[in-house]
Every structure is written in structure tokens, then in C-alpha cells.
PDB file of C-alpha atoms in Angstrom:
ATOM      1  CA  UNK A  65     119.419 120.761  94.826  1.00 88.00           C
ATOM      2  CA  UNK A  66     115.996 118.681  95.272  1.00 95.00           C
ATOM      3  CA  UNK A  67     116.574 114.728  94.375  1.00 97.00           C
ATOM      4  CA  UNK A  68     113.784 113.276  92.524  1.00 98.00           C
ATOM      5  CA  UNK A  69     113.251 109.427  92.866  1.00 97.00           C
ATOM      6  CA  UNK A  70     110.866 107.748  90.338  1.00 96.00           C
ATOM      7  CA  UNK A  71     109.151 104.264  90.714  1.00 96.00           C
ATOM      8  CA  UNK A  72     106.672 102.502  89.675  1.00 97.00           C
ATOM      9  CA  UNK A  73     107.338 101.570  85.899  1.00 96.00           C
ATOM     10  CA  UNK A  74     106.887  98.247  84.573  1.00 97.00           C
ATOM     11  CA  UNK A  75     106.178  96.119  81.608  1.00 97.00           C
ATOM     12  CA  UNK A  76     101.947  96.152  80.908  1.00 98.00           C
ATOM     13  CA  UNK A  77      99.736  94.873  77.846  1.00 97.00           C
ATOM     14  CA  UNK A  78      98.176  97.217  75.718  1.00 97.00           C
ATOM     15  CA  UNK A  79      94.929  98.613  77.448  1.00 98.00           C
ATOM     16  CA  UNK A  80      96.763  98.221  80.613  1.00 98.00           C
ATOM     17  CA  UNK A  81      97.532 100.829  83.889  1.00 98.00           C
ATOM     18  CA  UNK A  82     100.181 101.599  85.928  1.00 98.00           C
ATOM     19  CA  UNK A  83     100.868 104.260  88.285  1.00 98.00           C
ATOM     20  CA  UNK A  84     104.146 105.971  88.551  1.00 98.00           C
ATOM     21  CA  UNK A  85     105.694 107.905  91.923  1.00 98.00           C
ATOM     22  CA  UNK A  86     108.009 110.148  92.378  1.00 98.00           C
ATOM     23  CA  UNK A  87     109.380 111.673  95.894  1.00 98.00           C
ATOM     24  CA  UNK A  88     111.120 114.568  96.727  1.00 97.00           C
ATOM     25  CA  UNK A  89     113.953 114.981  98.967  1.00 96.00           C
ATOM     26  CA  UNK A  90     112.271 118.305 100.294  1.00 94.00           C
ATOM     27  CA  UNK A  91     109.354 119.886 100.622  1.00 93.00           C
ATOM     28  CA  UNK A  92     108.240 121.899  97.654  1.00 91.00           C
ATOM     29  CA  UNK A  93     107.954 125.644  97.994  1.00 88.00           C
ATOM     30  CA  UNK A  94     105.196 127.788  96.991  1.00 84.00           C
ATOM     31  CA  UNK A  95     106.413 127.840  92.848  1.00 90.00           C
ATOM     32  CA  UNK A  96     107.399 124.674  92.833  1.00 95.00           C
ATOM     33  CA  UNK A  97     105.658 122.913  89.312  1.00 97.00           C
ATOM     34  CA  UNK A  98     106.726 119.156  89.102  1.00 97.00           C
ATOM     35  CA  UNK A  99     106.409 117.197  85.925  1.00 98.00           C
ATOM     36  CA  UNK A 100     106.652 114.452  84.018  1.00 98.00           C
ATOM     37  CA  UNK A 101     108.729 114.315  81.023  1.00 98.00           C
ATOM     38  CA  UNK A 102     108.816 110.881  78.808  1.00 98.00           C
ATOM     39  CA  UNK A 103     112.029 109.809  76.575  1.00 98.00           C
ATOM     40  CA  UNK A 104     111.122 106.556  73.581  1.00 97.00           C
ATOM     41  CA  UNK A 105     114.267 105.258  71.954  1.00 93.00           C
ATOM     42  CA  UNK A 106     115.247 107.570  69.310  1.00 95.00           C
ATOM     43  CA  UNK A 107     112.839 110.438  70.084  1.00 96.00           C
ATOM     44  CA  UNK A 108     113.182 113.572  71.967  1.00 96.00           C
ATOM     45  CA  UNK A 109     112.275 113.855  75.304  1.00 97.00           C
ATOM     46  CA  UNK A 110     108.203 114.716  75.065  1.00 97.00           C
ATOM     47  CA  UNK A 111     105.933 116.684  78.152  1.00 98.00           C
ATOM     48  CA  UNK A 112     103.201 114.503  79.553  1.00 98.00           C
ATOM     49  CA  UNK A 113     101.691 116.580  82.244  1.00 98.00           C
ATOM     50  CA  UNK A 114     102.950 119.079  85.227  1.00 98.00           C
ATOM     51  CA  UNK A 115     101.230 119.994  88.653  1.00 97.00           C
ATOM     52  CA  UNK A 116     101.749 123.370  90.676  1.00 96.00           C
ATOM     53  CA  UNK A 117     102.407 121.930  93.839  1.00 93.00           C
ATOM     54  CA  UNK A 118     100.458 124.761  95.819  1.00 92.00           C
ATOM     55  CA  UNK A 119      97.187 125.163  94.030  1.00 89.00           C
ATOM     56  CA  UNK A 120      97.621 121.867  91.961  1.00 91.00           C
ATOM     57  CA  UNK A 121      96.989 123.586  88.269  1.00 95.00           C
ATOM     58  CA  UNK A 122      97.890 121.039  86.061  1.00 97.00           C
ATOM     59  CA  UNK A 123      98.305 120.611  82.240  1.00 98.00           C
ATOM     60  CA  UNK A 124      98.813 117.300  79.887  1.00 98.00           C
ATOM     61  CA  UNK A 125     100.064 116.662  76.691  1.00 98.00           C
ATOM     62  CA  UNK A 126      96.921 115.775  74.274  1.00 98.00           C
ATOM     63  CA  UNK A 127      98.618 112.550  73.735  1.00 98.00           C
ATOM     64  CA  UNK A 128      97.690 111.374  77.234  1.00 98.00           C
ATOM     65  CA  UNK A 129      95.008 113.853  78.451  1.00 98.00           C
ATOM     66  CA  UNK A 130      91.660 112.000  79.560  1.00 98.00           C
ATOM     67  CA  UNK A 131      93.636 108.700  80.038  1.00 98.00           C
ATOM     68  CA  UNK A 132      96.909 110.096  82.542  1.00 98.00           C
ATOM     69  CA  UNK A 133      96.039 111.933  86.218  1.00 98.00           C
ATOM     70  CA  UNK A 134      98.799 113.612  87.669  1.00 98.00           C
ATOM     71  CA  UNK A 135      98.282 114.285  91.380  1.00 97.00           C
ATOM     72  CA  UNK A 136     100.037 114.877  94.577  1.00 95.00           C
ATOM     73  CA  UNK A 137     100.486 113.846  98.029  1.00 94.00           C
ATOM     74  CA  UNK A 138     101.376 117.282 100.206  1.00 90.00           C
ATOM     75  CA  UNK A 139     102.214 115.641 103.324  1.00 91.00           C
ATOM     76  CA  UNK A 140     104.497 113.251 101.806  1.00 95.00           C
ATOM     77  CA  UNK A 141     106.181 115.235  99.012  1.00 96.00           C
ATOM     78  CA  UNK A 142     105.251 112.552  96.337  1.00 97.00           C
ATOM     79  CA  UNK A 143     103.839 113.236  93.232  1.00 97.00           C
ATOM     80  CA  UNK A 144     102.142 110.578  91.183  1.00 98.00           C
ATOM     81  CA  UNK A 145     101.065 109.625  87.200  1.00 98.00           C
ATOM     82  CA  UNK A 146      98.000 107.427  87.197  1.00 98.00           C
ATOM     83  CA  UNK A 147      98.297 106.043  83.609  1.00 98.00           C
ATOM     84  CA  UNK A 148      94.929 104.113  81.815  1.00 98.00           C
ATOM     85  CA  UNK A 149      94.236 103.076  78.789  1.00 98.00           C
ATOM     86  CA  UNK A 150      97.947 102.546  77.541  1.00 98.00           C
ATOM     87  CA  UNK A 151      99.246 102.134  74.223  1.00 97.00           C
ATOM     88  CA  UNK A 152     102.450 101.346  72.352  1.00 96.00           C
ATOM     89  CA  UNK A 153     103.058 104.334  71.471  1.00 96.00           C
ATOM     90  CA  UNK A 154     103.013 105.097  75.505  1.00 98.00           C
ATOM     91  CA  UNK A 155     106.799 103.273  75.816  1.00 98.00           C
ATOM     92  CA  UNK A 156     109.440 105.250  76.670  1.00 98.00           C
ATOM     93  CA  UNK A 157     111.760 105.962  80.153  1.00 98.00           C
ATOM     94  CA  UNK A 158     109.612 108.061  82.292  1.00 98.00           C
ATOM     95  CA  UNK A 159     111.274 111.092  83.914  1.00 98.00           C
ATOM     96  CA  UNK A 160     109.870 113.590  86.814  1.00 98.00           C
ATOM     97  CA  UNK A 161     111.558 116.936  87.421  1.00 98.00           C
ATOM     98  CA  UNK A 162     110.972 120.134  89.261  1.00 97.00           C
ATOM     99  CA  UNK A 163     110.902 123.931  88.278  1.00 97.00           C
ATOM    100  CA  UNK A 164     109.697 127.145  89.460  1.00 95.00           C
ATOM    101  CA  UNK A 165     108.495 128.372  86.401  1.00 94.00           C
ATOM    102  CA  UNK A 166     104.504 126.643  84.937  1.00 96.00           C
ATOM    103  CA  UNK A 167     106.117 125.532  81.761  1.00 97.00           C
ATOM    104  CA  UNK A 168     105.907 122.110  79.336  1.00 97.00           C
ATOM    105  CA  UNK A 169     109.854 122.914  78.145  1.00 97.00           C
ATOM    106  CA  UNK A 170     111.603 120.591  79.609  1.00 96.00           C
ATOM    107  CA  UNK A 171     114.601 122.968  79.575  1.00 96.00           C
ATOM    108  CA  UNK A 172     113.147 124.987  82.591  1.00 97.00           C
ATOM    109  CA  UNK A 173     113.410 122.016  84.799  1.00 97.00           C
ATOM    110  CA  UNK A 174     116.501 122.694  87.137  1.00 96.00           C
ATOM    111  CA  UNK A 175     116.574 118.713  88.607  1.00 97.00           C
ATOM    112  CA  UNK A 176     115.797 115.364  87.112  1.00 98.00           C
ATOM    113  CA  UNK A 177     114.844 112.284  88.083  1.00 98.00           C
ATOM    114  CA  UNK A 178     117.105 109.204  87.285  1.00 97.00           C
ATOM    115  CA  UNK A 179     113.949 108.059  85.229  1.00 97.00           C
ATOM    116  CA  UNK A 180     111.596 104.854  85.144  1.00 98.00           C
ATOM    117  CA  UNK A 181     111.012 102.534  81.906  1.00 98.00           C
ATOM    118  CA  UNK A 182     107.558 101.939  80.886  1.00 98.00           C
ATOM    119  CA  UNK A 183     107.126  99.239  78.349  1.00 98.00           C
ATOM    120  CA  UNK A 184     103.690  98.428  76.402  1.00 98.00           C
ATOM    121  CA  UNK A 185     103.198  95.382  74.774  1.00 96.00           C
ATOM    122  CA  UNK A 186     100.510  95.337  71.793  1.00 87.00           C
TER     123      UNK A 186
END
């Protein structure tokens, strides 16, 4: 069992960045996708964007795609969301998590993060 540690969150003003990290206790294997998953009060938990760590495909959720960049740093086992242009809407607990499967369903994801708030102020 991988542990995930997010950090990173914070409280910004609307328009605002911050970047969000998360490292791995091991060393991803070769079908290892890690991705970040975001919970608001009330709400589901939503997708936001994954990375195959060998090959780095990545998707987003349309919600965030052109102002999120999810990356990752091979040598250090640390994946990262650069997040721009945020909005209200953007608040919510951030959570990253790992699978072996290229999926958005957050029900494929075998280990969690303890997850990072991200508040927005308009």
C-alpha cells in the first residue's frame, strides 16, 4: 500500500494560483496513473485531472482544463497541480490517489491521500 501525502493548499482570492504536491511513499511502476480528485461541501467527490506516470498522458476535467497543469517529478516521486485562474467554484478539499488503471472514476483508485483544503475567496 503506496501513502500519498498532499500539500500545498491554502486560502487565495479569486483570480489567484496555487500549486498543490503530492509524494509518494514509493516509486511508481510502469501503470501507475495518479490523480487528483476534489471534494466541495455537500458535493460528490469530482475528477480534476490524472497523469500516467511513465509516458505522462494526462486528462482534465473541462472545469479546469486550460487553467490546471498536472505534472510530475520522476526522480522524486511527486506529482504536482499547478492551479491559475481560480474561482469560487474551485473550493473544495483536494485529494491525490493512485491506480493502475487510466480512468477519471474515482472508484478505481486503490489509495488516497489524507486530502488538502483549497479555499477561494470572491
Amino acid at each position: 500500500q503506496v501513502q500519498l501525502t498532499e500539500s500545498g493548499g491554502g486560502s487565495v482570492q479569486d483570480g489567484g494560483s496555487l500549486r498543490l504536491s503530492c509524494a509518494a511513499s514509493q516509486r511508481p511502476y510502469s501503470r501507475t496513473v495518479m490523480g487528483w480528485f476534489r471534494q466541495a461541501p455537500g458535493k460528490e467527490r469530482e475528477f480534476v485531472a490524472l497523469i500516467r506516470w511513465h509516458g505522462g498522458s494526462q486528462l482534465y476535467a473541462d472545469s479546469v482544463k486550460g487553467r490546471f497543469t498536472i505534472s510530475r517529478d520522476n526522480p522524486k516521486n511527486i506529482m504536482y497541480l499547478q492551479m491559475n485562474s481560480l474561482k469560487a467554484d474551485d473550493t473544495a478539499v483536494y485529494y491525490c490517489a493512485w491506480a493502475t488503471q487510466y480512468t477519471t472514476d474515482h472508484a478505481a483508485y486503490s489509495d488516497w491521500g489524507q486530502g488538502t483544503q483549497v479555499t477561494v475567496a470572491s
